[in-house]
XYZ file of C-alpha atoms in Angstrom:
708
model
C 23.555 53.428 176.845
C 25.136 51.712 174.323
C 23.324 48.358 173.078
C 24.995 45.439 173.713
C 26.958 43.670 171.153
C 26.013 39.733 169.933
C 28.450 36.989 169.086
C 27.424 34.239 166.195
C 29.049 31.271 167.439
C 29.096 28.271 165.164
C 26.742 25.631 165.456
C 28.909 22.869 166.996
C 29.572 25.038 170.160
C 26.408 24.677 172.184
C 27.754 25.499 175.217
C 28.786 29.181 174.257
C 26.421 32.084 175.907
C 25.423 34.282 172.746
C 24.001 36.506 174.814
C 26.339 39.073 176.950
C 24.154 41.419 179.626
C 24.018 44.850 179.042
C 25.980 46.409 181.845
C 28.892 44.136 181.449
C 29.273 45.051 177.849
C 29.475 48.212 178.373
C 32.123 48.350 179.699
C 34.005 46.292 176.755
C 32.404 47.887 174.555
C 34.104 51.342 175.389
C 37.863 49.534 175.765
C 37.232 48.284 171.884
C 36.212 51.909 171.103
C 39.428 53.046 172.391
C 41.240 50.692 170.234
C 40.692 50.839 166.225
C 37.149 50.960 165.041
C 38.856 50.649 161.493
C 39.544 47.438 160.035
C 43.344 46.438 160.508
C 45.431 44.779 157.553
C 48.236 42.129 158.227
C 49.171 39.457 155.970
C 49.362 35.983 156.339
C 53.016 35.038 155.591
C 51.784 31.609 154.495
C 48.980 31.928 151.840
C 50.274 35.322 151.273
C 46.644 36.248 151.775
C 44.789 39.958 153.624
C 43.131 38.972 156.766
C 40.596 41.705 157.976
C 39.726 41.435 161.464
C 36.764 43.696 162.514
C 37.272 46.031 165.790
C 34.805 43.977 167.668
C 36.830 40.488 167.087
C 39.834 42.147 168.055
C 39.193 43.352 171.426
C 37.405 39.613 172.048
C 41.041 38.051 171.265
C 42.511 40.895 173.693
C 40.459 39.605 176.568
C 40.493 36.070 175.568
C 36.876 35.962 174.701
C 37.335 32.949 172.792
C 35.605 29.532 172.797
C 38.450 26.813 174.461
C 37.916 24.599 170.783
C 39.141 28.166 169.354
C 41.831 28.989 171.302
C 43.364 24.859 170.766
C 43.307 25.397 167.370
C 44.593 28.938 167.201
C 47.916 27.301 169.367
C 47.596 24.284 166.824
C 48.026 26.842 164.165
C 50.807 28.884 165.590
C 53.033 25.446 166.365
C 52.510 24.938 162.621
C 53.956 27.891 161.808
C 57.033 28.269 164.090
C 58.035 24.360 162.683
C 57.889 25.813 158.865
C 59.661 29.174 159.326
C 63.104 29.967 161.074
C 63.191 31.691 164.005
C 65.446 34.578 162.662
C 62.719 35.161 159.394
C 60.387 36.270 162.383
C 63.308 38.597 164.223
C 64.163 40.945 160.789
C 60.422 40.601 159.898
C 59.872 42.842 163.697
C 62.498 44.939 163.148
C 62.101 48.685 161.540
C 63.609 48.852 158.406
C 64.786 52.588 158.587
C 66.821 50.826 161.324
C 68.192 48.264 159.389
C 69.270 50.467 156.662
C 70.812 52.671 159.045
C 73.244 49.913 160.197
C 74.171 48.878 157.264
C 75.234 52.183 156.561
C 77.338 52.362 159.591
C 78.560 49.155 158.547
C 80.210 50.058 154.621
C 81.943 53.543 156.004
C 83.678 51.176 158.953
C 84.862 48.927 156.319
C 85.543 51.436 154.166
C 87.767 53.484 156.254
C 89.603 50.384 157.639
C 90.274 49.220 153.644
C 91.525 52.818 153.491
C 93.694 52.825 156.338
C 95.595 49.651 155.622
C 95.699 49.901 151.991
C 97.088 52.894 151.896
C 100.159 51.186 149.826
C 97.471 50.348 147.099
C 95.971 53.366 146.788
C 98.872 55.825 146.679
C 101.663 53.597 145.112
C 105.305 54.477 146.258
C 106.175 56.039 143.061
C 103.594 58.771 143.455
C 103.871 59.268 147.380
C 107.646 59.817 148.000
C 109.042 58.589 151.319
C 111.190 61.052 152.850
C 114.226 59.074 154.115
C 116.587 61.023 157.601
C 119.866 59.729 155.436
C 118.943 62.139 152.569
C 119.638 65.047 155.029
C 123.359 63.923 156.684
C 125.545 66.303 155.803
C 129.194 65.281 153.954
C 127.646 61.908 153.681
C 127.904 62.864 149.732
C 123.761 62.256 149.591
C 121.171 64.365 147.059
C 118.533 66.153 148.642
C 116.458 66.153 146.120
C 117.424 62.267 145.240
C 113.936 60.439 145.052
C 115.611 56.871 144.323
C 116.513 54.409 147.372
C 120.432 55.035 148.158
C 122.020 52.059 149.830
C 125.194 52.193 151.541
C 126.525 52.995 155.585
C 125.194 56.488 155.200
C 128.633 58.070 155.111
C 128.248 61.242 157.396
C 125.838 60.099 159.834
C 122.965 58.572 158.166
C 122.556 55.258 158.960
C 121.866 52.121 157.751
C 119.474 51.935 154.717
C 118.322 48.641 156.835
C 118.011 49.990 160.164
C 116.096 53.847 158.786
C 113.073 54.223 160.408
C 111.047 55.940 157.805
C 109.633 59.768 158.548
C 106.121 60.705 159.771
C 104.222 63.025 158.516
C 103.367 66.006 160.335
C 101.625 69.527 159.891
C 103.566 72.058 160.832
C 101.535 75.274 161.732
C 103.667 78.395 160.857
C 103.109 81.793 163.280
C 99.688 80.156 163.898
C 98.937 81.865 160.395
C 98.952 78.206 158.248
C 100.296 75.012 157.390
C 102.661 73.009 155.460
C 103.534 69.261 155.027
C 106.320 68.543 157.106
C 108.688 65.270 158.259
C 109.278 64.337 161.425
C 112.250 61.813 162.711
C 110.947 61.351 166.293
C 114.369 59.090 166.609
C 116.506 61.764 166.120
C 114.023 64.406 167.340
C 114.358 66.630 163.844
C 111.751 67.792 162.153
C 112.285 68.602 158.384
C 110.436 71.460 156.307
C 110.773 71.525 152.759
C 112.961 73.613 150.915
C 110.509 75.063 148.635
C 108.856 77.021 151.567
C 112.223 77.895 152.800
C 113.040 79.135 150.087
C 109.923 81.306 149.834
C 109.578 82.211 153.186
C 113.032 83.500 153.838
C 114.358 84.921 150.417
C 117.235 82.112 149.824
C 118.307 80.047 146.919
C 119.330 76.489 146.575
C 120.185 73.971 144.165
C 122.281 71.024 143.525
C 126.016 71.826 142.420
C 127.500 70.306 139.245
C 130.661 68.223 139.824
C 132.354 70.287 137.455
C 131.272 73.779 139.110
C 133.725 76.037 140.923
C 132.028 75.400 144.058
C 132.086 71.216 143.887
C 135.948 72.218 143.020
C 136.902 74.568 145.727
C 135.015 71.886 148.353
C 137.367 69.629 146.942
C 140.444 71.186 147.561
C 139.422 72.382 150.647
C 138.996 68.581 151.259
C 142.410 67.601 150.195
C 143.714 70.683 152.279
C 142.367 69.284 154.983
C 143.706 65.699 154.626
C 140.545 64.188 153.200
C 140.646 61.886 150.547
C 138.976 64.297 147.460
C 138.673 61.883 145.021
C 135.802 62.126 142.737
C 132.978 65.081 143.485
C 130.413 64.672 145.549
C 126.940 65.838 144.609
C 126.349 69.173 147.525
C 123.203 71.214 148.269
C 124.371 74.667 147.431
C 122.120 77.059 150.108
C 122.358 80.895 149.332
C 121.215 83.970 151.007
C 122.178 85.487 147.640
C 123.201 84.963 144.243
C 124.434 88.357 143.698
C 127.614 88.974 143.433
C 130.275 90.548 145.171
C 133.370 92.183 142.917
C 136.490 92.864 145.542
C 138.120 95.749 143.675
C 141.602 94.765 142.638
C 143.444 97.986 142.907
C 142.257 101.667 143.692
C 139.382 103.001 141.169
C 140.715 105.042 138.298
C 138.944 107.365 136.729
C 140.721 106.894 133.666
C 140.358 102.966 133.690
C 137.422 100.721 134.419
C 134.211 101.871 135.747
C 133.264 99.446 138.335
C 132.707 95.951 137.138
C 130.917 97.322 133.990
C 133.394 95.019 131.856
C 130.331 92.436 132.984
C 127.442 94.256 131.818
C 126.065 93.446 128.626
C 123.226 96.305 128.151
C 122.011 96.148 124.918
C 121.205 92.198 125.241
C 118.807 92.839 127.673
C 114.984 92.434 127.302
C 113.908 96.004 128.417
C 116.171 97.382 125.484
C 114.229 97.045 122.320
C 116.983 97.343 120.347
C 120.126 99.638 119.166
C 119.177 102.647 117.558
C 120.513 103.143 113.627
C 121.003 106.469 113.149
C 121.804 107.320 116.948
C 124.044 103.529 117.859
C 122.423 103.718 121.567
C 119.894 101.294 122.957
C 116.087 102.176 122.949
C 114.495 101.584 126.710
C 110.968 99.792 127.296
C 111.847 99.916 130.692
C 108.738 102.725 131.409
C 107.541 102.590 128.094
C 106.950 100.132 125.873
C 106.614 102.140 122.649
C 110.837 103.010 123.191
C 112.506 106.359 124.483
C 116.075 106.961 125.221
C 117.075 106.429 128.962
C 120.378 108.446 129.927
C 120.983 105.746 132.707
C 120.428 103.131 130.594
C 122.817 104.667 127.198
C 125.535 105.501 129.710
C 125.692 101.807 131.418
C 126.327 100.964 127.512
C 129.245 102.919 127.071
C 130.561 102.333 130.189
C 130.138 99.138 129.830
C 132.093 98.599 126.082
C 134.563 101.066 127.312
C 135.734 98.682 130.185
C 135.409 96.253 127.931
C 138.078 97.330 125.516
C 140.211 97.702 128.570
C 139.924 93.819 129.737
C 138.766 91.901 126.536
C 141.759 90.394 123.825
C 141.936 93.139 120.974
C 139.553 92.053 118.552
C 140.076 90.126 114.965
C 138.826 92.537 112.441
C 138.288 91.120 109.046
C 138.556 94.051 106.346
C 136.368 93.494 103.440
C 136.578 96.412 101.357
C 138.638 99.685 101.993
C 138.854 100.773 98.134
C 142.845 101.051 98.550
C 144.462 98.265 99.568
C 141.807 95.571 100.079
C 139.710 95.642 97.155
C 137.359 93.048 96.314
C 134.713 91.508 93.760
C 131.598 92.663 93.624
C 128.583 91.419 91.825
C 127.721 94.257 89.715
C 124.453 93.388 87.774
C 123.346 94.906 84.291
C 122.260 98.440 84.562
C 123.845 99.458 87.928
C 127.700 100.698 88.467
C 129.932 101.197 91.071
C 133.732 102.831 90.660
C 136.292 103.695 92.902
C 137.622 107.578 93.350
C 139.552 109.740 94.983
C 137.531 111.896 97.951
C 139.880 114.588 98.427
C 137.990 115.146 102.096
C 138.947 111.682 103.770
C 142.522 111.878 101.534
C 141.515 108.706 100.470
C 139.614 106.517 97.924
C 135.882 105.510 98.587
C 133.658 103.278 96.359
C 130.654 105.000 94.430
C 127.895 102.804 93.202
C 124.366 103.621 91.194
C 121.925 100.577 91.476
C 118.040 100.490 90.449
C 115.636 99.970 93.543
C 115.201 96.671 93.876
C 116.854 94.204 95.136
C 117.932 92.305 91.882
C 119.468 95.486 90.827
C 121.977 95.753 93.923
C 125.959 95.573 94.769
C 126.569 93.000 96.232
C 129.784 90.807 98.188
C 128.598 86.857 97.759
C 129.944 84.281 99.688
C 131.576 86.051 102.743
C 130.473 83.046 105.065
C 132.097 84.794 108.101
C 131.012 82.971 111.369
C 131.605 84.863 115.028
C 132.768 87.893 113.829
C 128.930 89.866 113.383
C 130.101 93.473 114.185
C 129.407 95.456 111.109
C 131.678 98.465 110.923
C 131.316 100.625 107.228
C 131.508 104.874 106.392
C 128.133 105.270 104.754
C 126.677 108.031 102.236
C 123.311 107.691 101.341
C 121.720 109.870 98.337
C 118.563 109.389 97.908
C 115.475 107.871 99.747
C 115.800 104.641 97.979
C 119.400 103.810 99.002
C 119.718 101.018 102.034
C 122.331 98.935 102.858
C 121.371 95.055 102.831
C 123.159 91.843 105.012
C 122.004 88.698 104.352
C 122.489 86.840 107.466
C 122.215 82.858 107.799
C 121.370 80.298 111.060
C 123.295 77.445 109.899
C 121.433 75.097 112.501
C 117.921 75.674 111.511
C 118.996 77.223 107.466
C 116.325 79.908 107.756
C 117.971 83.525 106.422
C 117.485 86.662 107.760
C 117.875 90.123 105.312
C 118.594 92.880 107.580
C 118.234 96.214 105.633
C 119.490 99.868 107.169
C 117.370 102.261 105.415
C 117.112 105.867 105.634
C 113.850 106.378 107.531
C 112.374 107.658 110.842
C 111.768 104.265 112.648
C 113.469 101.962 115.270
C 112.657 98.890 114.430
C 110.180 96.772 111.870
C 109.649 93.236 110.703
C 108.230 91.612 107.824
C 108.763 87.685 107.728
C 112.746 86.848 107.423
C 113.466 91.001 106.562
C 114.190 92.924 109.425
C 114.322 97.339 109.158
C 116.546 99.605 111.216
C 116.286 103.104 110.650
C 119.010 105.536 109.916
C 117.168 108.502 110.183
C 114.610 110.950 107.602
C 115.809 113.024 104.801
C 118.227 115.173 107.260
C 120.947 111.996 107.267
C 120.621 112.010 103.290
C 124.184 113.449 102.035
C 125.905 112.966 105.220
C 128.605 110.991 105.624
C 128.707 108.252 108.532
C 129.873 105.302 110.632
C 127.596 102.715 111.417
C 128.451 99.757 113.596
C 126.152 96.980 114.201
C 126.114 93.758 115.988
C 124.373 91.786 113.367
C 123.374 88.895 116.537
C 121.896 91.971 118.521
C 120.250 93.184 115.661
C 118.944 89.560 114.507
C 117.792 88.689 117.968
C 115.772 92.152 118.652
C 113.877 91.810 115.226
C 112.763 88.011 116.636
C 112.038 89.710 119.647
C 109.593 91.748 117.691
C 108.572 89.696 115.817
C 107.219 86.990 118.563
C 106.686 89.201 121.251
C 104.096 86.661 123.073
C 107.079 84.082 123.189
C 109.277 83.929 125.895
C 112.565 85.567 125.655
C 114.409 82.626 125.881
C 112.350 81.148 123.007
C 113.798 84.089 120.900
C 117.361 83.458 121.481
C 119.393 82.546 118.850
C 123.445 81.756 119.547
C 125.855 83.945 118.638
C 128.239 80.879 116.754
C 124.429 79.874 114.878
C 124.861 83.103 112.735
C 126.933 83.567 109.905
C 126.558 86.331 107.201
C 126.497 85.388 103.648
C 126.163 88.744 102.160
C 126.317 92.592 101.740
C 124.800 94.887 99.421
C 124.108 98.221 98.582
C 121.346 100.043 96.877
C 120.023 103.272 95.291
C 122.805 105.722 94.977
C 125.772 106.489 97.422
C 129.198 106.208 98.851
C 130.991 103.876 101.218
C 134.150 102.711 102.507
C 135.741 100.748 105.116
C 133.833 97.699 105.067
C 134.859 95.152 107.429
C 133.546 92.456 110.100
C 135.018 91.732 113.526
C 134.471 89.937 116.565
C 133.961 93.659 118.688
C 134.429 97.563 118.406
C 133.681 98.571 121.942
C 135.372 101.829 121.599
C 133.007 102.681 118.259
C 129.934 101.450 120.670
C 131.718 104.173 123.714
C 131.817 106.865 121.151
C 128.604 106.567 119.867
C 127.194 106.964 123.238
C 129.276 109.823 123.831
C 128.148 111.981 121.076
C 124.663 111.018 121.796
C 124.868 112.973 125.221
C 126.586 116.010 123.491
C 123.259 116.388 120.884
C 120.989 115.761 123.194
C 122.212 117.567 126.445
C 119.681 120.234 127.598
C 121.791 123.541 127.044
C 119.715 125.988 129.506
C 119.499 123.415 132.825
C 123.160 121.434 131.727
C 120.938 117.850 132.083
C 119.724 115.094 130.154
C 116.103 114.748 130.485
C 114.084 111.452 131.249
C 111.159 111.702 128.728
C 108.517 109.659 130.341
C 106.355 109.851 133.220
C 108.098 107.680 136.479
C 105.802 106.789 139.181
C 106.968 105.812 142.717
C 105.079 104.141 145.316
C 103.806 107.150 147.977
C 105.511 109.705 145.742
C 104.440 112.416 143.580
C 104.413 111.156 140.068
C 107.414 112.522 137.716
C 106.458 114.414 134.839
C 108.217 113.871 131.502
C 111.342 115.781 131.397
C 112.799 114.837 134.952
C 116.220 114.724 135.904
C 118.168 111.763 137.344
C 121.430 112.625 139.667
C 122.791 109.189 138.614
C 121.815 109.585 134.825
C 123.957 112.939 135.573
C 126.775 111.240 137.095
C 126.477 108.300 134.997
C 127.221 110.746 131.487
C 129.661 112.366 133.473
C 131.451 109.673 133.861
C 131.252 108.830 130.126
C 132.497 112.206 128.838
C 135.035 112.886 131.428
C 136.500 109.346 130.078
C 135.839 110.594 126.397
C 137.801 113.681 126.971
C 140.678 111.913 129.012
C 141.168 108.877 125.872
C 140.349 111.446 122.520
C 141.337 115.083 124.244
C 138.431 116.750 122.489
C 137.060 119.422 124.334
C 133.745 118.894 123.347
C 132.845 115.863 126.206
C 135.114 118.385 128.433
C 132.773 121.540 127.900
C 129.490 118.876 128.021
C 130.764 117.115 131.569
C 131.334 120.576 132.928
C 127.946 121.996 131.983
C 126.500 118.782 133.560
C 127.309 120.285 136.974
C 124.843 122.372 136.765
C 122.085 120.252 138.090
C 123.883 119.362 141.332
C 123.419 122.802 142.865
C 119.669 123.280 142.315
C 116.859 122.216 144.099
C 114.802 119.284 142.929
C 111.801 121.293 143.377
C 113.187 123.796 140.858
C 114.541 121.003 138.411
C 117.397 120.187 139.481
C 118.550 117.071 141.982
C 119.570 118.337 144.852
C 117.695 117.663 148.474
C 118.884 118.330 151.952
C 118.040 115.602 155.088
C 117.400 117.785 157.998
C 117.767 121.036 156.040
C 121.844 119.706 156.415
C 123.220 117.088 154.724
C 123.166 117.611 150.629
C 122.015 114.554 148.924
C 121.714 114.206 145.160
C 118.534 112.375 144.418
C 118.475 109.578 141.428
C 114.653 110.510 141.375
C 113.926 114.166 142.441
C 109.911 113.062 144.491
C 108.592 115.304 146.534
C 109.207 114.889 149.267
C 113.058 113.555 149.072
C 113.141 109.733 148.541
C 116.923 109.670 148.920
C 117.638 106.530 146.890
C 120.708 104.820 147.900
C 122.485 103.562 144.788
C 121.954 106.602 142.869
C 123.170 108.890 144.845
C 126.827 106.719 144.761
C 127.005 106.532 141.230
C 126.451 110.413 141.175
C 129.138 110.512 143.663
C 131.663 108.761 140.978
C 131.219 111.065 138.104
C 132.127 113.877 140.201
C 135.245 112.117 141.295
C 135.780 111.132 137.914
C 135.445 114.314 136.282
C 137.757 116.194 139.449
C 140.327 113.562 138.300
C 140.205 113.847 134.740
C 139.525 117.813 134.169
C 141.626 120.924 134.484
C 142.202 122.580 137.986
C 139.329 124.821 137.738
C 137.114 122.693 136.411
C 138.079 119.721 138.797
C 137.389 122.339 142.489
C 133.980 122.864 141.065
C 133.815 118.791 140.721
C 135.808 118.033 143.736
C 133.482 120.495 145.932
C 130.052 118.843 145.041
C 131.975 115.379 145.605
C 133.204 116.918 149.188
C 129.702 117.588 150.304
C 127.967 114.228 148.493
C 130.707 112.263 151.019
C 129.950 114.310 154.075
C 126.251 113.704 153.921
C 126.850 109.622 153.152
C 129.209 108.852 156.171
C 126.418 110.912 158.430
C 123.150 109.047 156.538
C 124.833 105.523 155.857
C 123.442 103.592 158.948
C 120.607 104.890 158.268
C 119.891 102.359 155.236
C 120.907 99.428 157.712
C 118.101 97.178 158.725
C 120.424 94.141 160.739
C 120.279 91.909 157.868
C 120.413 93.827 155.205
C 119.554 97.117 153.378
C 117.023 99.871 152.272
C 116.697 100.893 148.908
C 115.927 104.638 150.248
C 114.676 106.136 152.952
C 111.117 106.424 152.586
C 110.328 104.820 155.831
C 111.679 108.735 157.243
C 109.987 110.719 154.351
C 106.487 109.693 154.683
C 106.730 107.210 157.628
C 105.728 103.986 156.012
C 107.391 100.461 155.753
C 111.396 100.373 154.823
C 111.712 99.697 151.220
C 114.076 97.234 151.350
C 117.032 96.621 148.939
C 116.344 93.107 146.861
C 119.534 91.303 146.797
C 121.205 92.425 143.425
C 120.417 95.710 144.515
C 121.976 95.174 148.519
C 125.330 93.966 146.477
C 125.423 97.202 144.070
C 125.405 98.530 147.829
C 128.353 96.961 148.963
C 130.442 96.823 145.568
C 129.445 100.587 145.212
C 131.289 101.380 149.325
C 134.209 98.771 148.806
C 134.968 101.050 146.117
C 134.648 104.078 147.650
C 136.572 102.591 150.355
C 139.803 102.829 147.953
C 139.560 106.207 147.407
C 138.392 107.573 150.767
C 139.830 105.548 153.935
C 136.919 106.285 156.966
C 136.701 103.515 158.876
C 132.702 103.991 158.515
C 133.459 102.835 154.708
C 135.134 99.822 154.823
C 133.302 98.334 157.945
C 130.079 98.929 156.585
C 130.512 97.103 153.509
C 131.788 94.119 155.264
C 129.132 94.046 158.090
C 126.758 94.201 154.904
C 128.230 91.714 152.579
C 128.001 88.920 155.549
C 123.610 90.067 155.551
C 124.281 88.664 152.588
C 125.812 84.888 154.041
C 123.096 84.646 156.696
C 124.501 86.550 159.191
C 122.614 88.894 161.370
C 123.154 92.157 164.017
C 123.706 91.307 167.294
C 120.342 91.653 169.619
C 120.377 93.035 173.008
């Protein structure tokens, strides 16, 4: 049993019974014990004092064990408290602090979202977020698809008035359930507008705004006039093109003595993958598969064929003869200690210039004040006696006032640059004491020097316009002879014969081929080791030599072209270029891979070489070339449709050889296929060639094969 608790009452309350019986108090004391036996802190809001009430007093307060006078005092205090403090303060005090913070956070988030949704124009101004207007997509209204300005007017071809136009709705387009892009929706017209930047990549197409003076715009204006339209001012148009490659329609039957396809449009030496034109050989040095540079027979032949074709299509060049030692004699600056004399040369049956100077620039014999612009092709007959002999041409960019000194020296180097000095090697000591005809395009020589000087710059940054250059002076140093110095706008035949001579001097007399001195890797096929032959290179070379033989009558070219037929009869696995499809159809391989790759464009070029030799050679040689040509044409007709994809063409047949996905031809290669077939159609009337060419041409304009 627990002892009863005793409560002490103030003296002025005499009627309060101070003693509580033990039995009654026991149960109540137990109830009080269940509450808190420790002191509970609370705070008086008026006096800010901490009041501590013991557990027994709390229990009595709970069960109203107070004298009536105490209750009256307590009620008076409560009424006075309510009068002093507002009711909302009491409510806030009784709320949980965490709940208040949570409610405040939610309120801030809701208000922020509301402001963001209603004030987008403030956050993202109109000049930063473009609003698409349906009238910008009107066809025939002359409106600019890429114009961001607010266009006023009646909308032309159905665009609608700008006052009544409805803003397009931003939506997400799900592309094949793989990813999404931002699109626009015209709810009234039930149209969805997809960005052309996406379409360009997705469908491999191109497009641009037309230039009012462009041929396409002028043609559209003419068609409009013929159709009864107003014509007048050219309206801007958006040009949508599936392919930017050009189709060259043959103007006549292909002639092996004339133009080679459309190669008059080629400018091989200006290509970025051409390091320079070798001063020793006069042909391009390729960097296509090896950066240090090498002789690539296919590229050399294209260089020759392009110049041969240009010679037939361009006007006769303007030639400025500076010195020929006979009827044209110029005034040369001859420093003290240097000598220049004109002597008779019995071998040439003409007069030549002999010179002797020191090794430094100050002693050079110089022709100054040339000031020749545009005529930048230098031709000179040259013989150097010593290693210190050289030819120096000074060229100025009259726009930037920068001066370039181009040196041609007897050394085994391709190209070297030191500050404004550009060096080209004419060959080692074996080239001394030998006459040679040197033809140099000075614009190309300067251009390639700049590219080597700043290789990290883009090709456009290194470009210099031909019209910006002028020849300032020409100088000779050391000991030697020279004659026939001239500057001209072009000298295509000289470049052509430089290449033809290269094919004679670099032919492998055992195989009859022109080896490629670099490795070549094609995905999925075994790597080709240096020395591999290419049917395309063989065909191109034969086309060059056949034209050189016809043009000059020199049988050296004919013999080299005839020997070049040998690899056509040797299987590619044995070092030749011959492969067989299904052990039945002969195919001449551009890349003699294992297994065979059957590249289409290279095969057709190899056929053209055979046709050229068959047309220009004597009958006993022409017969062999004609037989190889006929075998190839049979294979082409039987296999041609294997390259048709229904929307384009395959570059090769690796999908059959390797069992992999087709290697689709880029549009420029596809255009080459079309151009080749169009040319073949002029010499072979089989309808499969012309019909296939027309169908493939349609693919370039968005046409597709019909589905089932």
